[in-house]
Short mmCIF file of C-alpha atoms and ligand atoms in Angstrom, two decimals:
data_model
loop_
_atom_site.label_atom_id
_atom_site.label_comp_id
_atom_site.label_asym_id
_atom_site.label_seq_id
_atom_site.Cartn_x
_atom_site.Cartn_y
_atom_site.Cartn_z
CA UNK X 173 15.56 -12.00 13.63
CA UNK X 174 15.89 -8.87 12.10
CA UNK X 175 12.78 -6.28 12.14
CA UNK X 176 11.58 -4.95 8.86
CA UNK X 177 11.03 -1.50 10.49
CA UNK X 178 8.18 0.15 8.33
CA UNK X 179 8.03 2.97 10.22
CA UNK X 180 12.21 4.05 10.42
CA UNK X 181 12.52 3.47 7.01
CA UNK X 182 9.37 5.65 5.54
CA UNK X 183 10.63 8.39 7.90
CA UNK X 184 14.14 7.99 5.94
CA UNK X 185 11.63 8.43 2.65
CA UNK X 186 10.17 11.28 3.78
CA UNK X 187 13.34 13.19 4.81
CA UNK X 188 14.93 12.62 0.93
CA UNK X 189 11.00 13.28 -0.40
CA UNK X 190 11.17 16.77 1.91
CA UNK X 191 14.75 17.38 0.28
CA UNK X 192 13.82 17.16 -3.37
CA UNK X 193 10.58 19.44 -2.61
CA UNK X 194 12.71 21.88 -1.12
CA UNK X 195 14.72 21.94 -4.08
CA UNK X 196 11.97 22.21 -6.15
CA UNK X 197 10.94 25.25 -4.07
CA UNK X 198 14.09 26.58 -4.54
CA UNK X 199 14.04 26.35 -8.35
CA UNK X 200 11.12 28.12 -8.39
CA UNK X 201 8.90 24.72 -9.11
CA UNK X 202 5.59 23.67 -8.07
CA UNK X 203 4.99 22.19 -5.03
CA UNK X 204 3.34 18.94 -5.05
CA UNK X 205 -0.59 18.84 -4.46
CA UNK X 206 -1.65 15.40 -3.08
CA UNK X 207 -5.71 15.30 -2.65
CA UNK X 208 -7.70 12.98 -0.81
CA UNK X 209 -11.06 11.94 -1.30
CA UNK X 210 -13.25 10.25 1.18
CA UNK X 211 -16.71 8.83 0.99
CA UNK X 212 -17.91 8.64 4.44
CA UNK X 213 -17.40 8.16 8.32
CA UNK X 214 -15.39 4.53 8.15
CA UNK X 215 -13.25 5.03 11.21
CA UNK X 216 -10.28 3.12 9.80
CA UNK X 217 -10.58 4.88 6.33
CA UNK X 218 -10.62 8.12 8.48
CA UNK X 219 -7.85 7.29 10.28
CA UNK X 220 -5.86 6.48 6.84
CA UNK X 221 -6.59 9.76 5.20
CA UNK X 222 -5.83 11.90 8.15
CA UNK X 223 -2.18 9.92 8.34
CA UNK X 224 -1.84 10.70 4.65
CA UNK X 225 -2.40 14.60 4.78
CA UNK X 226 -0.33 14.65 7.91
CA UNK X 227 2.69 13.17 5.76
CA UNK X 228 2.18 15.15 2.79
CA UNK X 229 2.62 18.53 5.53
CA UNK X 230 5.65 16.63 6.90
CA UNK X 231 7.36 16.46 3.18
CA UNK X 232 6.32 19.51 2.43
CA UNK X 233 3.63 19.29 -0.01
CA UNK X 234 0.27 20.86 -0.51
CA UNK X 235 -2.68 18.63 0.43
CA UNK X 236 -6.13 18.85 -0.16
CA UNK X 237 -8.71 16.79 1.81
CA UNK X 238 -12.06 16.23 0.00
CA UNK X 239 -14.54 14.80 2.59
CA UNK X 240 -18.03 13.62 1.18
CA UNK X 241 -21.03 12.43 2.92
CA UNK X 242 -22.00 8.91 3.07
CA UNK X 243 -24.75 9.53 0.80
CA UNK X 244 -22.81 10.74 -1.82
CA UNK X 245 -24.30 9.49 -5.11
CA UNK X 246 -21.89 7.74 -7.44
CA UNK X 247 -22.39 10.47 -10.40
CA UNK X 248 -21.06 13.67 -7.99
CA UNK X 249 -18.18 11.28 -7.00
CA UNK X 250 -17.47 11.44 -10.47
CA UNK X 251 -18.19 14.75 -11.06
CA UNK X 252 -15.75 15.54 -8.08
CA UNK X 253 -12.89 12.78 -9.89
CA UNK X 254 -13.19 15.02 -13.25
CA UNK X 255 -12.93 17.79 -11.62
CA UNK X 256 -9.74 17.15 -9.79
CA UNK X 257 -8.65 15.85 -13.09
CA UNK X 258 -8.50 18.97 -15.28
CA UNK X 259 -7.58 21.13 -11.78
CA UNK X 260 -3.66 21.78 -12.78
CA UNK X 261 -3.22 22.34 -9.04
CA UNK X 262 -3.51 18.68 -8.22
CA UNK X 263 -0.95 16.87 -8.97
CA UNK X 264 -2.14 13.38 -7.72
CA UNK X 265 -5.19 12.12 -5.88
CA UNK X 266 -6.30 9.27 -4.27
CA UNK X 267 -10.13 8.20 -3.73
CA UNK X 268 -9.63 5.77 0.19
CA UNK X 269 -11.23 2.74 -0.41
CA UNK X 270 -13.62 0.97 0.52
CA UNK X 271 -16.69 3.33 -0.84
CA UNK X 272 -20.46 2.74 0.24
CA UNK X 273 -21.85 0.07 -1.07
CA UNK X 274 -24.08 2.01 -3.47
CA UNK X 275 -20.80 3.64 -5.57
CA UNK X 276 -19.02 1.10 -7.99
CA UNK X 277 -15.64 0.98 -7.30
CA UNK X 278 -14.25 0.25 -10.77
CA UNK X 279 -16.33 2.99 -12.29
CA UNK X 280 -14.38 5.58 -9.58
CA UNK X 281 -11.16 3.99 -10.76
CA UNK X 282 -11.61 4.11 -14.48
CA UNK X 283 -12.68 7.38 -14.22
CA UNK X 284 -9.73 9.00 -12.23
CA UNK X 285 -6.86 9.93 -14.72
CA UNK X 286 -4.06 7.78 -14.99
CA UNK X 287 -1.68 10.25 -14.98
CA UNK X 288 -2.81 11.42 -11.70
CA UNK X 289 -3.30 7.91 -10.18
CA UNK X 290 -0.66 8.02 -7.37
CA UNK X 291 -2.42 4.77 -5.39
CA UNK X 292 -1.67 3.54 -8.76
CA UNK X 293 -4.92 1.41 -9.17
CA UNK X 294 -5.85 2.82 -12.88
CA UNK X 295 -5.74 -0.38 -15.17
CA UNK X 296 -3.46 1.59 -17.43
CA UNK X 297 -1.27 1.76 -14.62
CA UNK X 298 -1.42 -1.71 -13.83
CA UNK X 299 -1.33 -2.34 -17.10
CA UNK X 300 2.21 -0.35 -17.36
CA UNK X 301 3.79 -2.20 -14.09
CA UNK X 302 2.85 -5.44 -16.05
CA UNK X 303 5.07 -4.08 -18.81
CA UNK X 304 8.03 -2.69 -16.87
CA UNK X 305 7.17 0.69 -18.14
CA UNK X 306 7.49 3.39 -15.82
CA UNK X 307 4.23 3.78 -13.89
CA UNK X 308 2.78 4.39 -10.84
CA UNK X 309 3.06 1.72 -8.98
CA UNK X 310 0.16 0.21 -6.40
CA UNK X 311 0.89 2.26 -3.24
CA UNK X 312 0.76 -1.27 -0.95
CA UNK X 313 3.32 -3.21 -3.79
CA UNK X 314 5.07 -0.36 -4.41
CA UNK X 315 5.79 0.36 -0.57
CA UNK X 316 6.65 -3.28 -0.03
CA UNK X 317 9.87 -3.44 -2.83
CA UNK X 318 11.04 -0.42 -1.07
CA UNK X 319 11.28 -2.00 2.53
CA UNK X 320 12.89 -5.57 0.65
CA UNK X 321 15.06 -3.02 -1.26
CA UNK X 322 16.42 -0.66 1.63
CA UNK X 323 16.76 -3.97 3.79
CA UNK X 324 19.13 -5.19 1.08
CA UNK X 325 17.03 -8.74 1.09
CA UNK X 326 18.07 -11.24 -1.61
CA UNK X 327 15.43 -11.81 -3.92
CA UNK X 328 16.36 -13.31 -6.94
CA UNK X 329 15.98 -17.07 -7.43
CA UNK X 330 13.71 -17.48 -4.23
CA UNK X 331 10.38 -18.99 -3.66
CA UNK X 332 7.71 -16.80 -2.83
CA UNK X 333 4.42 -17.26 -1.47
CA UNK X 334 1.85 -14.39 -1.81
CA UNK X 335 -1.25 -15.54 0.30
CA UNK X 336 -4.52 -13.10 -1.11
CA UNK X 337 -5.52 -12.36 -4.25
CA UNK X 338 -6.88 -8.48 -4.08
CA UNK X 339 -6.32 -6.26 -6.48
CA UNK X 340 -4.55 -3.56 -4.75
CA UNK X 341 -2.11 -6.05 -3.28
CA UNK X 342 -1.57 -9.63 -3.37
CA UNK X 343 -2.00 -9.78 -6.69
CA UNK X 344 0.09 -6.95 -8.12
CA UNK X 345 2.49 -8.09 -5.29
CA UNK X 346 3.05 -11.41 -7.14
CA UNK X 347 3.93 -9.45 -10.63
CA UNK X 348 6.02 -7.17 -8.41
CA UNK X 349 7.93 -10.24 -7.03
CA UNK X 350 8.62 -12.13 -10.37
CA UNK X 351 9.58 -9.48 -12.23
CA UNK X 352 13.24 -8.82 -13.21
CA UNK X 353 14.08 -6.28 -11.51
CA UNK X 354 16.47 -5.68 -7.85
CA UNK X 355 13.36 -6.65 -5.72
CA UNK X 356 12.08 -9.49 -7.85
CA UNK X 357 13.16 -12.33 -9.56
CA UNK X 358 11.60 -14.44 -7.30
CA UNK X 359 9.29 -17.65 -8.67
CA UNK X 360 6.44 -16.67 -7.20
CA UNK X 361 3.26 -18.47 -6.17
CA UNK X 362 0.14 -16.81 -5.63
CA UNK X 363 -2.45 -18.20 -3.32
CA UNK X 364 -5.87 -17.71 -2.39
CA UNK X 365 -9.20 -18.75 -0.39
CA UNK X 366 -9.27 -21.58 -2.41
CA UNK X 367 -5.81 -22.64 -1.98
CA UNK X 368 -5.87 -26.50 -0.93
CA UNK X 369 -2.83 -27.39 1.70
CA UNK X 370 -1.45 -24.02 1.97
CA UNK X 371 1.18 -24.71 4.41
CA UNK X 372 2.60 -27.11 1.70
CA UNK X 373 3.26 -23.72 -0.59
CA UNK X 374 3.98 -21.97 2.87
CA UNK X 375 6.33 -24.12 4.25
CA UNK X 376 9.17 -23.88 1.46
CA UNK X 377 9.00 -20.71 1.27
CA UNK X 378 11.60 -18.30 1.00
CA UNK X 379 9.38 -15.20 1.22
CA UNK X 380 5.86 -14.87 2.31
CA UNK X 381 3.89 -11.95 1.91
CA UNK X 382 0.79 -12.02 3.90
CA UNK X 383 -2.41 -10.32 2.77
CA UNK X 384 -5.85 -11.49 3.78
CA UNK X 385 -7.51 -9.73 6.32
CA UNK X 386 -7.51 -12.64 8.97
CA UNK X 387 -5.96 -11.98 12.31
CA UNK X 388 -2.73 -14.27 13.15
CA UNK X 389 -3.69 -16.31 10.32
CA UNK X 390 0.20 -17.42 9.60
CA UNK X 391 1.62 -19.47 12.15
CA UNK X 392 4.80 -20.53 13.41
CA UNK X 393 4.22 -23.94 12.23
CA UNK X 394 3.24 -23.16 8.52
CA UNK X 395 7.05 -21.77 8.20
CA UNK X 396 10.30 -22.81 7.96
CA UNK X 397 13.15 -21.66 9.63
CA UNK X 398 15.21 -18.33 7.97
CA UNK X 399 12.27 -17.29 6.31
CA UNK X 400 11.45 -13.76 5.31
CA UNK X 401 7.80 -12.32 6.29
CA UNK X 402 5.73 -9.39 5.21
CA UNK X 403 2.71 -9.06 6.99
CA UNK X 404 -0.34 -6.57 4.95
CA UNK X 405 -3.38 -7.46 7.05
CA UNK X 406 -4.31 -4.68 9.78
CA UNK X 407 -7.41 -4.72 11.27
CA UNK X 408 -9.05 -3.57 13.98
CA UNK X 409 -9.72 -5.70 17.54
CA UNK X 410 -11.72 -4.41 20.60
CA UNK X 411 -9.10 -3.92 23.39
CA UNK X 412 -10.78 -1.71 26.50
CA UNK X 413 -6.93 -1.59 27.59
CA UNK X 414 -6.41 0.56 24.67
CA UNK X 415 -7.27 4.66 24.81
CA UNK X 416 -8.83 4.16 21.43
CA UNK X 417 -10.57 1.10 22.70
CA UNK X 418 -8.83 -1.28 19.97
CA UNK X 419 -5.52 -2.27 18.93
CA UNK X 420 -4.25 -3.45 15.62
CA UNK X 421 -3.64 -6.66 14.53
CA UNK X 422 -1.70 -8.71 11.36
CA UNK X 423 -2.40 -11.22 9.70
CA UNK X 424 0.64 -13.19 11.51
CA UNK X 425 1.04 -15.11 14.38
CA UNK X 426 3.93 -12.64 15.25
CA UNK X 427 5.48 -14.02 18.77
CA UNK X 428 5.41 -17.38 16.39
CA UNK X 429 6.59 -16.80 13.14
CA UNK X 430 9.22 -13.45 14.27
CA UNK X 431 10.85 -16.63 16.53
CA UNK X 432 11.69 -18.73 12.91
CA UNK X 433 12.01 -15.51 10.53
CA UNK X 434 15.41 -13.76 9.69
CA UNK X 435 13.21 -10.34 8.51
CA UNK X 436 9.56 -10.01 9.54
CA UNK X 437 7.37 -6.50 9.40
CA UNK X 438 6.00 -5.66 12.61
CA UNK X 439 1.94 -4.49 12.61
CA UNK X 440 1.76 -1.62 12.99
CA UNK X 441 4.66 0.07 11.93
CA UNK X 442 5.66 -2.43 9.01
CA UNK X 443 3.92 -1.82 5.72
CA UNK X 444 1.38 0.63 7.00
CA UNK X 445 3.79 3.30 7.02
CA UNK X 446 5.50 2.14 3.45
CA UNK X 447 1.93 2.51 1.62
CA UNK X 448 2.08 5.71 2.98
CA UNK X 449 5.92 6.62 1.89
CA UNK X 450 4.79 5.32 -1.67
CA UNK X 451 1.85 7.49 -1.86
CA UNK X 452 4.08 10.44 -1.93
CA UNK X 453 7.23 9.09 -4.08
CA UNK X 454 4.02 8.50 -6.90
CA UNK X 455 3.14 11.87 -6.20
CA UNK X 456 6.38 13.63 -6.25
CA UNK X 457 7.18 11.56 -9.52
CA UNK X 458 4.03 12.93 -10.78
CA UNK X 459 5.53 16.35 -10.64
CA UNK X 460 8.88 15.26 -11.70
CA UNK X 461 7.20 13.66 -14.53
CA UNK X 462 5.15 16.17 -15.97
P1 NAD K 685 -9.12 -8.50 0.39
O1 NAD K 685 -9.84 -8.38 1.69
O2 NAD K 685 -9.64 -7.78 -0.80
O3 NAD K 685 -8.99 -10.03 -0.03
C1 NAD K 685 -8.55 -11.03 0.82
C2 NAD K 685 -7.84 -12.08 0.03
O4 NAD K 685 -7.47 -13.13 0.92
C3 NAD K 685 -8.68 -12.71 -1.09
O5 NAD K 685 -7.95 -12.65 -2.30
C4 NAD K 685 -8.89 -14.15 -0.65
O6 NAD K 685 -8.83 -15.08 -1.73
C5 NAD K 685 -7.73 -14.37 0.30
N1 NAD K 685 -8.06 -15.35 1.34
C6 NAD K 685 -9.14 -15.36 2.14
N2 NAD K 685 -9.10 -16.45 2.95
C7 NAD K 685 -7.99 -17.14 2.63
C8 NAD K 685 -7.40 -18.33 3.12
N3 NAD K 685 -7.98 -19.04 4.09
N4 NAD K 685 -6.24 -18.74 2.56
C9 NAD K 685 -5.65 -18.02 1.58
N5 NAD K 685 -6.16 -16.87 1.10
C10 NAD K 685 -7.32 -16.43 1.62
O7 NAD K 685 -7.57 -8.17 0.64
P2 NAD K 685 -6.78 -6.80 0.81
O8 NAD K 685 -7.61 -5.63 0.42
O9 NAD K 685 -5.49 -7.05 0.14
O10 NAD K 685 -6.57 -6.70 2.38
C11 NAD K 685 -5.94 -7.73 3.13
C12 NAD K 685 -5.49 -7.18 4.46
O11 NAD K 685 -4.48 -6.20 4.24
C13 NAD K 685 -6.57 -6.47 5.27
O12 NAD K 685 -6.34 -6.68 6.63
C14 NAD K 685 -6.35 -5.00 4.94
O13 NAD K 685 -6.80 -4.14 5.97
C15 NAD K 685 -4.85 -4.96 4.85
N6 NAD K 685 -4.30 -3.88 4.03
C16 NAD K 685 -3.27 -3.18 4.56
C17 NAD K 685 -2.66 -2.19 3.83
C18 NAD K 685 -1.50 -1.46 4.42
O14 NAD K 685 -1.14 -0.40 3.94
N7 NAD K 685 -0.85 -2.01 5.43
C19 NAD K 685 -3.12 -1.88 2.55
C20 NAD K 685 -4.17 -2.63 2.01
C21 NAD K 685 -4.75 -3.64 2.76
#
């Protein structure tokens, strides 16, 4: 078994990432501005944001961290979106999801522009990765093809099994996978909550990619032996043993499945750190691009 090591390989991103913005420096370019917005005190979402500034400093860019009370009302989130839109300084922004349950989430996406969508959630975006056009693509995705890429894992021609449906990742992850492309080419089968017999799709698989938000949901017997595993889910479990007073878990059985895999993403430090690494390649590109 060979660990997909998230966290090595978005540390090799961010060297080459802090290369080309010295460069840019150099030639007298603009820096890259990546800003975050946040919409209350969600630990986790916290947590997320603070790792992303901290990377952005690592590579070298400028980073702007736009913390709003819980209150917030939906229409000076907005306000806030179109401002950063028509501010030349940003380059890229991302709004961390999830928002308070009194701000529509699609509204905050449709209004941030596309060209500055570097979580790549804009439907134009989407709508671009559907067409092979060059896009931003879904930070999550996006970060996943890179650690299958730089892993050099054969894709093409194998089954794989996408288990949840969200928008920012199982689904685009299932375009991702059956398009033709390096990472891709895959005949891909995307499953769901109401997904009878799962372990029938899970099983064959060549490839599963694991995003639902249920602790150790994928077990060692729902695979089959060689098989190649990306785990998404992260969340949170009480552990007093723990400084923080909780560790992480995946959505894998990891002891289990990591015994029958040949590649499997560790949690964390698999595709926590990629989403991370593909939050700045959109927003370099959205210099590079303009
Ligand atoms: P979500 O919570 O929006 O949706 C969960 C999906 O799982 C749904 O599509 C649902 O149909 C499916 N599902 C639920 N029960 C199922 C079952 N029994 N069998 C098959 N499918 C089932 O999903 P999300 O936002 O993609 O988040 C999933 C997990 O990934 C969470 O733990 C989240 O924290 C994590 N996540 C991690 C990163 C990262 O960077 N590592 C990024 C995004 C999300």
């Amino acid at each position: 078994m060979i660990l997909l090591d998230g966290k090595k390989t978005s540390n090799e991103i961010k060297e080459e990432i802090a290369k080309k913005v010295e460069l840019l420096k150099q030639n007298g370019k603009k820096t890259p501005h990546l800003a975050a917005v946040i919409v209350g005190e969600n630990g986790a979402s916290l947590t997320y944001v603070n790792a992303k500034v901290k990377a952005c400093e690592k590579v070298g860019f400028e980073s702007t961290l736009i913390n709003l009370p819980e209150d917030t009302t939906e229409e000076k989130l907005l306000d806030v979106i179109r401002d950063l839109n028509t501010n030349d300084e940003i380059d890229g922004f991302i709004v961390q999801l999830p928002l308070p349950k009194h701000i529509d989430e699609h509204k905050v996406t449709l209004a941030i522009s596309p060209a500055k969508d570097v979580d790549g959630f804009h439907p134009e975006n989407l709508g671009r990765m559907v067409l092979d056009l060059p896009t931003f693509l879904p930070a999550t995705p996006y970060g996943i093809v890179q650690l299958l890429d730089r892993y050099n894992i054969e894709t093409s021609g194998k089954s794989c099994v996408v288990i949840g449906r969200s928008h920012i990742v199982g689904s685009p992850m299932s375009i991702l996978m059956s398009r033709n492309n390096k990472v891709g080419n895959c005949t891909v089968t995307l499953t769901h909550s109401r997904t009878k017999n799962l372990i029938d799709y899970t099983k064959n698989a060549d490839i599963i990619i694991v995003a639902l938000g249920k602790t150790e949901f994928l077990t060692g017997e729902m695979v089959k032996d060689g098989v190649v595993v990306v785990d998404v889910g992260i969340t949170r479990v009480k552990d007093d043993t723990k400084k923080s007073g909780f560790k992480l878990l995946g959505d894998v059985k990891f002891d289990e499945v990591a015994a029958k895999a040949s590649y499997i993403t560790p949690v964390p430090g698999g595709v926590g750190p990629m989403t991370i690494a593909s939050l700045l390649m959109n927003t370099l590109q959205a210099v590079e691009t303009k």
